[in-house]
Coordinates of N, CA and C in Angstrom, one line a residue:
M1 N 52.8 102.6 185.8 CA 53.0 101.7 186.9 C 54.3 101.6 187.2
L2 N 54.7 101.9 188.5 CA 55.9 101.9 189.2 C 56.7 100.7 189.1
T3 N 57.7 100.5 188.5 CA 58.3 99.5 188.7 C 60.0 99.2 189.3
L4 N 60.4 98.9 190.3 CA 61.7 98.7 190.6 C 62.8 98.4 190.0
P5 N 63.9 99.4 189.9 CA 65.0 99.0 189.1 C 65.8 97.4 188.8
R6 N 66.1 97.1 187.8 CA 66.4 95.9 187.8 C 68.1 95.9 188.6
P7 N 68.5 95.4 189.6 CA 69.7 95.2 190.7 C 70.6 94.6 189.6
L8 N 71.9 95.2 189.4 CA 73.0 94.7 188.0 C 74.1 94.7 189.3
D9 N 74.8 93.3 189.5 CA 76.0 93.1 190.0 C 77.4 93.5 189.3
V10 N 77.3 94.7 188.9 CA 78.6 95.8 188.3 C 78.3 96.9 188.9
P11 N 79.6 97.4 188.5 CA 80.2 98.6 189.2 C 80.1 99.5 188.0
F12 N 79.8 101.1 188.5 CA 79.9 102.1 187.4 C 80.8 101.9 186.5
T13 N 80.7 102.3 185.2 CA 81.9 102.3 184.1 C 82.2 103.5 183.6
D14 N 81.3 104.7 184.2 CA 81.4 105.9 183.4 C 81.9 106.7 185.1
T15 N 82.4 108.0 184.8 CA 83.0 108.4 185.7 C 82.0 110.0 186.3
S16 N 81.6 110.8 185.3 CA 80.7 111.6 185.7 C 79.9 112.4 184.7
A17 N 79.0 113.3 185.0 CA 78.4 113.7 183.9 C 79.4 114.6 183.0
E18 N 80.3 115.3 183.6 CA 81.1 116.1 182.6 C 82.1 115.3 181.7
A19 N 81.9 114.3 181.3 CA 82.8 113.0 180.8 C 81.4 112.7 180.1
L20 N 80.4 112.6 180.2 CA 79.5 112.1 179.2 C 79.8 113.0 177.4
R21 N 79.7 112.1 176.7 CA 79.4 112.7 175.2 C 78.4 112.2 174.3
L22 N 78.1 112.6 173.5 CA 77.1 112.2 172.4 C 77.7 112.2 170.9
S23 N 76.9 110.6 170.6 CA 77.4 110.4 169.0 C 76.2 109.9 168.6
L24 N 76.5 109.9 167.2 CA 75.8 109.2 166.0 C 75.9 108.3 165.4
D25 N 77.6 107.8 165.7 CA 78.5 107.2 164.7 C 78.8 106.3 165.3
H26 N 78.6 105.8 166.4 CA 79.3 105.0 167.4 C 78.8 103.8 167.3
D27 N 79.7 102.6 167.0 CA 78.7 101.2 167.0 C 78.2 100.7 168.0
R28 N 77.2 99.5 168.3 CA 77.1 99.0 169.5 C 77.9 98.6 170.3
I29 N 77.2 99.1 171.3 CA 78.1 98.2 172.8 C 77.5 97.4 173.5
A30 N 78.0 96.5 174.2 CA 77.4 95.7 174.4 C 76.9 95.9 175.9
P31 N 75.2 95.8 175.8 CA 74.2 96.1 176.7 C 74.6 95.3 178.5
L32 N 73.9 96.2 179.4 CA 74.0 95.6 180.4 C 72.2 95.6 180.6
A33 N 71.5 95.9 179.8 CA 70.3 95.3 180.3 C 69.5 96.4 178.7
A34 N 68.6 95.9 178.0 CA 67.8 96.2 176.9 C 65.9 96.4 176.9
H35 N 65.9 97.0 176.3 CA 64.4 96.7 176.1 C 64.0 97.2 174.8
R36 N 63.4 96.5 173.7 CA 63.1 96.3 172.1 C 61.4 97.0 172.1
I37 N 61.6 98.0 171.2 CA 60.0 98.1 170.7 C 59.8 98.2 169.3
D38 N 58.7 97.6 169.1 CA 58.1 97.5 167.5 C 57.7 99.1 167.2
V39 N 58.6 99.1 165.9 CA 57.8 101.0 165.4 C 56.8 100.6 164.6
P40 N 55.9 101.4 164.5 CA 54.8 101.5 163.2 C 55.6 101.8 162.0
T41 N 55.3 101.5 160.8 CA 55.6 101.7 160.0 C 54.2 102.3 159.0
A42 N 54.9 102.9 158.0 CA 53.9 103.3 157.3 C 54.0 102.9 155.6
A43 N 53.3 102.4 154.9 CA 53.6 102.3 153.0 C 54.1 103.4 152.6
A44 N 55.2 102.9 151.9 CA 56.3 104.1 150.9 C 54.7 104.8 149.7
P45 N 54.7 105.4 149.6 CA 53.9 106.5 148.5 C 54.3 105.5 147.0
T46 N 52.9 105.5 146.2 CA 53.3 104.8 145.0 C 52.6 106.2 144.1
D47 N 53.2 105.6 142.7 CA 52.9 106.5 141.8 C 51.4 106.6 141.0
T48 N 51.0 105.6 141.2 CA 49.4 105.5 140.6 C 48.8 104.7 141.5
E49 N 47.5 104.9 141.5 CA 46.5 104.0 142.5 C 46.7 102.4 142.1
S50 N 47.0 102.0 140.8 CA 46.6 100.7 140.7 C 48.2 100.3 141.2
T51 N 49.2 100.8 141.1 CA 50.2 100.2 142.0 C 50.7 100.0 143.5
P52 N 50.2 98.8 143.5 CA 50.5 98.5 145.6 C 51.5 99.0 145.8
A53 N 51.3 99.9 147.2 CA 52.1 100.1 148.3 C 53.5 99.4 148.0
E54 N 54.6 99.6 148.6 CA 56.0 99.1 148.6 C 55.6 98.9 150.0
E55 N 56.4 97.6 150.6 CA 56.1 97.4 152.0 C 57.2 97.8 152.8
A56 N 57.0 99.0 153.8 CA 58.1 98.8 154.5 C 58.5 98.5 155.0
P57 N 60.1 98.6 155.5 CA 60.8 97.6 156.4 C 60.3 97.8 157.9
H58 N 60.5 96.6 158.3 CA 60.1 96.5 159.9 C 60.9 97.2 160.6
L59 N 60.6 97.9 161.3 CA 61.4 99.1 162.3 C 61.3 98.3 163.9
T60 N 62.6 98.6 164.7 CA 62.3 98.2 165.8 C 63.4 99.3 166.8
L61 N 63.0 99.7 167.6 CA 63.7 100.8 168.7 C 64.2 99.8 169.8
T62 N 65.6 100.1 170.4 CA 66.0 99.0 171.1 C 66.8 100.1 172.2
L63 N 66.1 100.3 173.3 CA 66.9 101.4 174.6 C 67.8 100.3 175.3
T64 N 68.8 100.7 175.2 CA 70.2 99.9 176.3 C 70.4 100.9 177.2
V65 N 71.3 99.8 178.4 CA 72.0 100.6 179.4 C 73.4 99.9 179.1
I66 N 74.1 101.0 179.0 CA 75.5 100.9 179.0 C 76.3 101.3 180.5
G67 N 76.7 100.6 181.2 CA 77.3 101.7 182.2 C 76.2 102.4 182.7
S68 N 76.4 103.4 183.2 CA 75.4 104.1 183.8 C 75.1 105.4 182.5
S69 N 75.0 104.9 181.5 CA 74.8 105.9 180.0 C 73.8 104.6 179.3
H70 N 73.8 105.4 178.0 CA 72.5 104.5 177.0 C 73.1 104.4 175.6
Q71 N 72.5 103.7 175.0 CA 71.9 103.8 173.4 C 71.0 104.0 173.0
A72 N 70.5 104.7 172.1 CA 69.2 104.2 171.6 C 69.4 103.5 170.0
I73 N 68.7 102.5 169.3 CA 69.4 101.9 168.4 C 67.8 101.6 167.5
L74 N 68.1 102.3 166.2 CA 66.9 101.9 165.4 C 67.2 101.0 164.5
S75 N 66.3 99.8 163.9 CA 67.0 99.1 163.4 C 65.8 98.9 162.1
A76 N 66.4 98.6 161.0 CA 65.4 98.2 160.0 C 65.8 96.9 159.7
G77 N 64.5 96.1 159.9 CA 64.8 94.6 159.5 C 66.2 94.4 160.3
P78 N 67.2 93.6 159.8 CA 68.6 93.4 160.2 C 69.4 94.4 160.3
T79 N 69.1 95.5 159.5 CA 70.4 96.3 159.5 C 70.2 97.6 160.8
D80 N 70.9 98.2 161.6 CA 71.3 98.8 162.1 C 71.3 100.6 161.5
A81 N 70.5 101.5 161.7 CA 70.0 102.2 160.8 C 70.1 103.8 161.3
F82 N 70.3 103.4 162.8 CA 71.0 105.0 164.0 C 71.0 104.5 165.1
I83 N 72.4 104.7 165.5 CA 72.3 104.6 166.9 C 72.9 106.0 167.4
E84 N 71.9 105.9 168.8 CA 72.1 107.3 170.0 C 73.1 106.5 170.6
T85 N 74.7 107.3 171.1 CA 75.0 107.0 172.1 C 75.3 108.1 173.3
F86 N 75.0 108.2 174.4 CA 75.4 109.0 175.4 C 75.8 108.4 176.4
A87 N 77.4 108.5 176.6 CA 78.1 107.9 177.2 C 79.4 108.7 177.7
C88 N 80.5 107.9 178.3 CA 81.6 108.3 178.8 C 81.9 107.4 177.7
L89 N 82.6 108.2 176.6 CA 83.3 107.2 175.5 C 85.0 107.5 175.2
G90 N 85.8 108.8 176.2 CA 87.1 108.3 176.6 C 87.3 109.5 175.4
E91 N 88.2 110.2 175.9 CA 88.9 111.5 174.7 C 89.7 110.8 173.8
D92 N 90.2 109.4 174.0 CA 91.1 108.7 172.7 C 90.4 108.0 172.3
G93 N 88.9 107.7 172.0 CA 88.3 107.0 171.1 C 88.5 107.2 170.1
D94 N 87.7 106.3 168.8 CA 87.8 106.4 167.6 C 86.8 107.0 166.8
D95 N 86.1 107.7 168.1 CA 84.9 108.4 167.0 C 85.2 109.9 167.4
S96 N 85.6 110.1 166.0 CA 85.8 111.7 166.0 C 84.8 112.9 166.2
S97 N 83.4 112.5 166.1 CA 82.1 113.0 165.7 C 81.4 113.1 167.2
Q98 N 82.0 112.6 168.4 CA 81.7 112.6 169.5 C 81.5 114.3 170.5
T99 N 80.7 114.7 170.5 CA 80.7 116.4 171.1 C 80.0 116.1 172.4
R100 N 80.7 117.3 173.2 CA 80.1 117.3 174.9 C 78.6 118.3 174.4
P101 N 78.1 117.2 175.6 CA 76.6 118.0 175.3 C 76.7 119.6 175.9
R102 N 75.8 120.2 175.2 CA 75.7 121.8 175.6 C 74.4 121.8 176.5
W103 N 74.6 121.6 177.7 CA 73.3 121.3 178.6 C 72.3 122.9 178.7
D104 N 71.0 122.1 178.2 CA 69.8 123.0 178.3 C 69.5 123.8 177.2
R105 N 70.9 123.2 175.8 CA 70.4 123.7 174.6 C 70.3 122.3 173.9
E106 N 69.5 122.5 172.8 CA 68.8 121.5 171.5 C 70.0 121.0 170.4
H107 N 70.5 120.3 170.5 CA 71.1 119.6 169.3 C 70.1 118.8 168.2
I108 N 70.5 119.3 167.1 CA 69.6 119.1 166.2 C 70.6 118.7 164.9
R109 N 70.3 117.7 164.2 CA 71.0 117.0 163.4 C 70.1 116.3 162.0
H110 N 70.3 116.4 160.8 CA 69.8 116.3 159.8 C 70.6 114.8 159.2
G111 N 69.5 114.1 158.9 CA 70.1 112.9 158.2 C 69.4 112.0 157.3
R112 N 69.8 110.9 157.4 CA 68.4 109.8 156.8 C 68.9 108.5 157.3
W113 N 67.8 108.1 158.2 CA 67.9 107.3 158.9 C 66.5 106.2 158.9
A114 N 66.3 105.3 157.9 CA 65.4 104.5 157.9 C 64.0 105.5 157.5
G115 N 64.2 106.4 156.6 CA 63.2 107.3 156.3 C 62.8 108.6 157.4
F116 N 63.8 108.2 158.7 CA 63.3 109.4 159.6 C 64.8 110.5 159.2
T117 N 64.4 111.6 159.4 CA 65.4 112.7 158.5 C 66.0 113.9 159.7
E118 N 65.6 113.9 161.0 CA 65.7 114.6 161.8 C 65.6 114.1 163.1
H119 N 67.0 114.6 163.9 CA 67.5 114.1 165.0 C 67.7 115.3 166.5
R120 N 66.7 115.4 167.5 CA 66.8 116.0 168.4 C 67.3 115.8 169.9
F121 N 68.2 116.5 170.2 CA 68.7 116.1 171.5 C 68.9 116.8 172.5
T122 N 68.2 116.9 173.8 CA 68.9 117.6 174.8 C 69.0 117.1 176.1
A123 N 70.0 117.6 176.9 CA 70.2 117.5 177.7 C 70.4 118.0 179.1
T124 N 69.9 118.0 180.1 CA 70.0 118.9 181.7 C 70.7 118.2 182.3
R125 N 71.3 119.0 183.4 CA 72.4 118.4 184.5 C 72.0 119.4 185.3
T126 N 71.9 118.3 186.5 CA 71.2 118.9 188.0 C 72.1 118.0 188.8
H127 N 72.0 119.4 190.1 CA 73.0 118.9 191.2 C 72.0 119.0 192.3
V128 N 72.1 117.6 192.8 CA 71.4 117.4 194.4 C 71.7 117.7 195.5
S129 N 71.1 118.8 196.1 CA 72.3 119.6 197.5 C 71.2 118.5 198.6
G130 N 70.2 117.9 198.4 CA 69.4 116.9 199.8 C 69.9 115.5 199.7
D131 N 68.7 114.7 199.7 CA 68.8 113.0 199.8 C 68.9 112.8 198.3
F132 N 70.0 112.1 197.9 CA 70.0 111.7 196.8 C 69.2 110.4 197.1
P133 N 69.0 109.3 197.4 CA 68.6 108.5 197.0 C 66.9 109.0 196.9
T134 N 66.5 109.9 197.4 CA 65.0 110.8 197.5 C 65.2 111.1 196.3
A135 N 65.7 111.3 195.6 CA 66.1 112.4 194.3 C 65.9 111.3 193.0
A136 N 66.9 110.0 193.5 CA 66.4 109.1 192.3 C 65.4 108.2 192.3
A137 N 64.6 108.3 193.5 CA 63.2 107.3 193.4 C 62.8 108.5 192.6
E138 N 62.3 109.9 192.9 CA 62.0 110.7 192.0 C 61.8 110.4 190.5
V139 N 63.5 110.0 190.1 CA 63.2 109.6 188.8 C 62.9 108.6 188.4
L140 N 63.0 107.6 189.0 CA 61.9 106.7 188.8 C 60.5 106.7 188.4
A141 N 60.0 107.4 189.3 CA 58.7 107.7 189.3 C 58.0 108.5 188.1
A142 N 59.2 109.4 187.7 CA 58.9 110.0 186.6 C 59.4 109.4 185.2
G143 N 59.9 108.5 185.0 CA 60.2 107.6 184.1 C 59.0 107.1 183.8
A144 N 58.4 106.3 184.8 CA 57.1 105.6 184.8 C 55.9 106.2 184.4
D145 N 55.7 107.6 184.7 CA 54.8 108.1 184.5 C 54.8 108.5 182.9
R146 N 56.1 108.9 182.5 CA 55.9 109.5 181.3 C 56.1 108.4 180.0
A147 N 56.6 107.0 180.4 CA 56.4 105.9 179.6 C 55.2 106.0 179.1
L148 N 55.2 105.5 177.8 CA 54.0 105.3 176.6 C 53.1 104.6 177.0
T149 N 53.9 103.3 177.5 CA 53.2 102.2 178.3 C 53.6 101.5 179.4
A150 N 53.3 101.0 180.3 CA 54.0 100.3 181.4 C 55.0 99.5 181.6
D151 N 55.1 98.9 179.7 CA 56.0 97.9 179.6 C 57.4 99.0 178.9
D152 N 56.8 100.4 178.6 CA 58.2 101.1 177.9 C 59.1 101.6 178.9
H153 N 59.4 101.1 180.1 CA 60.2 102.0 181.3 C 61.0 100.9 181.4
L154 N 62.7 101.3 180.9 CA 63.5 100.4 181.6 C 64.5 100.9 183.0
S155 N 64.9 100.2 183.7 CA 65.8 100.8 184.7 C 66.6 100.2 185.5
V156 N 67.5 100.3 185.5 CA 68.6 99.3 186.3 C 69.4 100.1 187.6
A157 N 69.8 99.4 188.5 CA 70.4 100.0 189.7 C 71.7 99.2 190.0
F158 N 72.3 99.8 190.7 CA 74.1 99.6 190.6 C 74.5 99.6 192.3
P159 N 75.3 98.8 192.6 CA 75.4 98.4 193.7 C 76.7 99.3 194.2
G160 N 77.0 99.5 195.3 CA 77.6 100.2 196.1 C 77.3 102.0 197.0
Q161 N 76.2 102.3 196.2 CA 75.6 103.8 196.6 C 74.2 103.5 196.2
P162 N 73.8 104.0 197.1 CA 72.4 104.2 196.9 C 71.9 105.7 196.2
G163 N 70.9 105.1 195.1 CA 70.8 106.2 194.0 C 71.5 105.8 192.9
A164 N 72.1 104.8 192.6 CA 73.1 104.9 191.4 C 72.1 104.1 190.4
L165 N 71.9 104.6 189.5 CA 70.9 104.1 189.1 C 70.7 104.9 187.2
T166 N 70.3 103.6 186.3 CA 70.3 104.5 185.3 C 68.6 104.5 184.6
A167 N 67.7 105.2 183.7 CA 66.6 104.6 183.7 C 66.3 105.0 182.2
L168 N 65.4 104.9 181.2 CA 64.9 105.1 180.1 C 63.5 104.7 179.8
S169 N 62.7 105.9 178.8 CA 61.3 105.5 178.8 C 61.0 105.7 177.3
L170 N 60.6 105.3 176.6 CA 60.0 105.9 175.4 C 58.4 105.7 176.0
T171 N 58.8 107.4 174.9 CA 57.5 108.3 174.9 C 56.5 108.8 174.0
A172 N 57.2 108.1 172.7 CA 56.4 108.5 171.5 C 57.0 106.9 170.4
A173 N 55.9 106.3 169.6 CA 56.5 105.6 168.9 C 55.5 105.6 167.5
G174 N 55.7 106.2 166.6 CA 54.7 106.4 165.4 C 55.2 106.1 164.0
P175 N 54.6 106.0 162.9 CA 55.6 106.4 161.7 C 56.2 107.7 161.4
E176 N 55.9 108.8 162.1 CA 56.4 110.1 161.6 C 57.4 110.5 163.1
R177 N 57.5 110.0 164.5 CA 58.2 110.5 165.4 C 58.5 109.5 166.2
I178 N 59.5 109.4 167.0 CA 59.8 108.5 168.1 C 60.4 109.1 168.8
A179 N 60.3 109.5 170.5 CA 61.1 109.8 171.2 C 61.2 109.2 172.2
W180 N 62.2 109.6 173.5 CA 62.5 108.4 174.5 C 63.3 109.6 175.4
L181 N 63.4 109.1 176.7 CA 63.9 110.1 177.9 C 65.3 109.2 178.5
S182 N 65.9 109.9 178.9 CA 67.0 109.2 179.8 C 67.2 109.9 181.2
W183 N 67.4 109.0 182.3 CA 68.3 109.7 183.2 C 69.2 108.8 183.7
H184 N 70.3 110.2 184.0 CA 71.5 109.1 184.5 C 72.1 109.8 185.9
C185 N 72.3 109.1 186.9 CA 72.3 109.3 188.2 C 73.7 109.0 188.7
Y186 N 74.2 109.8 189.0 CA 75.8 110.0 189.8 C 76.0 110.3 191.2
P187 N 75.4 109.2 192.1 CA 75.4 109.6 193.6 C 76.8 110.2 194.2
Q188 N 78.0 109.8 193.3 CA 79.0 109.9 194.1 C 79.4 111.4 193.5
H189 N 78.9 112.1 192.8 CA 79.1 113.8 192.3 C 77.7 114.3 192.6
G190 N 76.8 114.0 193.3 CA 75.6 114.5 193.8 C 74.6 115.0 192.3
E191 N 74.8 114.0 191.3 CA 74.2 114.8 189.9 C 73.7 114.1 189.2
I192 N 72.3 114.4 188.3 CA 71.4 113.4 187.9 C 71.4 114.2 186.2
V193 N 71.8 113.6 185.2 CA 71.6 114.0 183.9 C 70.2 113.7 183.3
H194 N 69.6 114.6 182.8 CA 68.4 113.7 182.4 C 68.4 114.4 180.7
S195 N 68.3 113.4 179.8 CA 67.8 113.5 178.6 C 66.7 113.8 178.0
S196 N 66.5 114.2 176.4 CA 65.4 114.2 176.0 C 65.7 114.0 174.4
S197 N 65.1 113.0 173.7 CA 65.5 113.0 172.2 C 64.4 112.5 171.4
E198 N 64.4 112.7 170.0 CA 63.7 112.3 169.3 C 64.4 112.2 167.6
L199 N 63.4 111.4 166.9 CA 63.7 110.9 165.9 C 62.3 111.8 164.7
R200 N 62.1 112.2 163.9 CA 61.6 112.6 162.9 C 61.7 112.5 161.7
R201 N 60.2 112.5 160.6 CA 60.1 112.7 159.9 C 60.2 113.7 158.9
S202 N 60.6 114.2 157.8 CA 60.3 115.7 157.5 C 58.8 115.5 156.6
T203 N 58.4 116.5 156.9 CA 56.6 116.5 156.2 C 56.5 117.3 154.9

């Protein structure tokens, strides 16, 4: 079901798609809006049939809007195990690991994040030549259609220019794979950035 974006009384804090950077090591940034999802977990394996399975930590994924950017935060209990930041972080920031997105090419990184071991990220940039508010409305419809449930879609609209919005959708949430999508709309430049992210466990 399509829901209208939440209106925010704050201006853009990002400049353009060209200024976006990807980081997996940035700290939390205070969000303008957030949606939290419980992630199903699997019990840890046991050595013998008589040994009770170790209870896995409670996992949550929080999708947050920060300006016309986003963070996706996987938490194990009270601890943040993984943070994906896709934002205009600035060239002089203290996050040396931030990288420019390789448009239309998949980034793959391996690590250990609450049992997940692989992060995949792809971003595309589209130049809108037609009516931008119409293109932004199509973004909202796509986000709602691809969300796992009607509640797993977060969108916000910024004042000043029609079509200035950010949208996030959860598309998978299971013990072996979590996936989400984002759309960042920049009407001042006629650009829409779409990203696709996954966390996977090794088999």
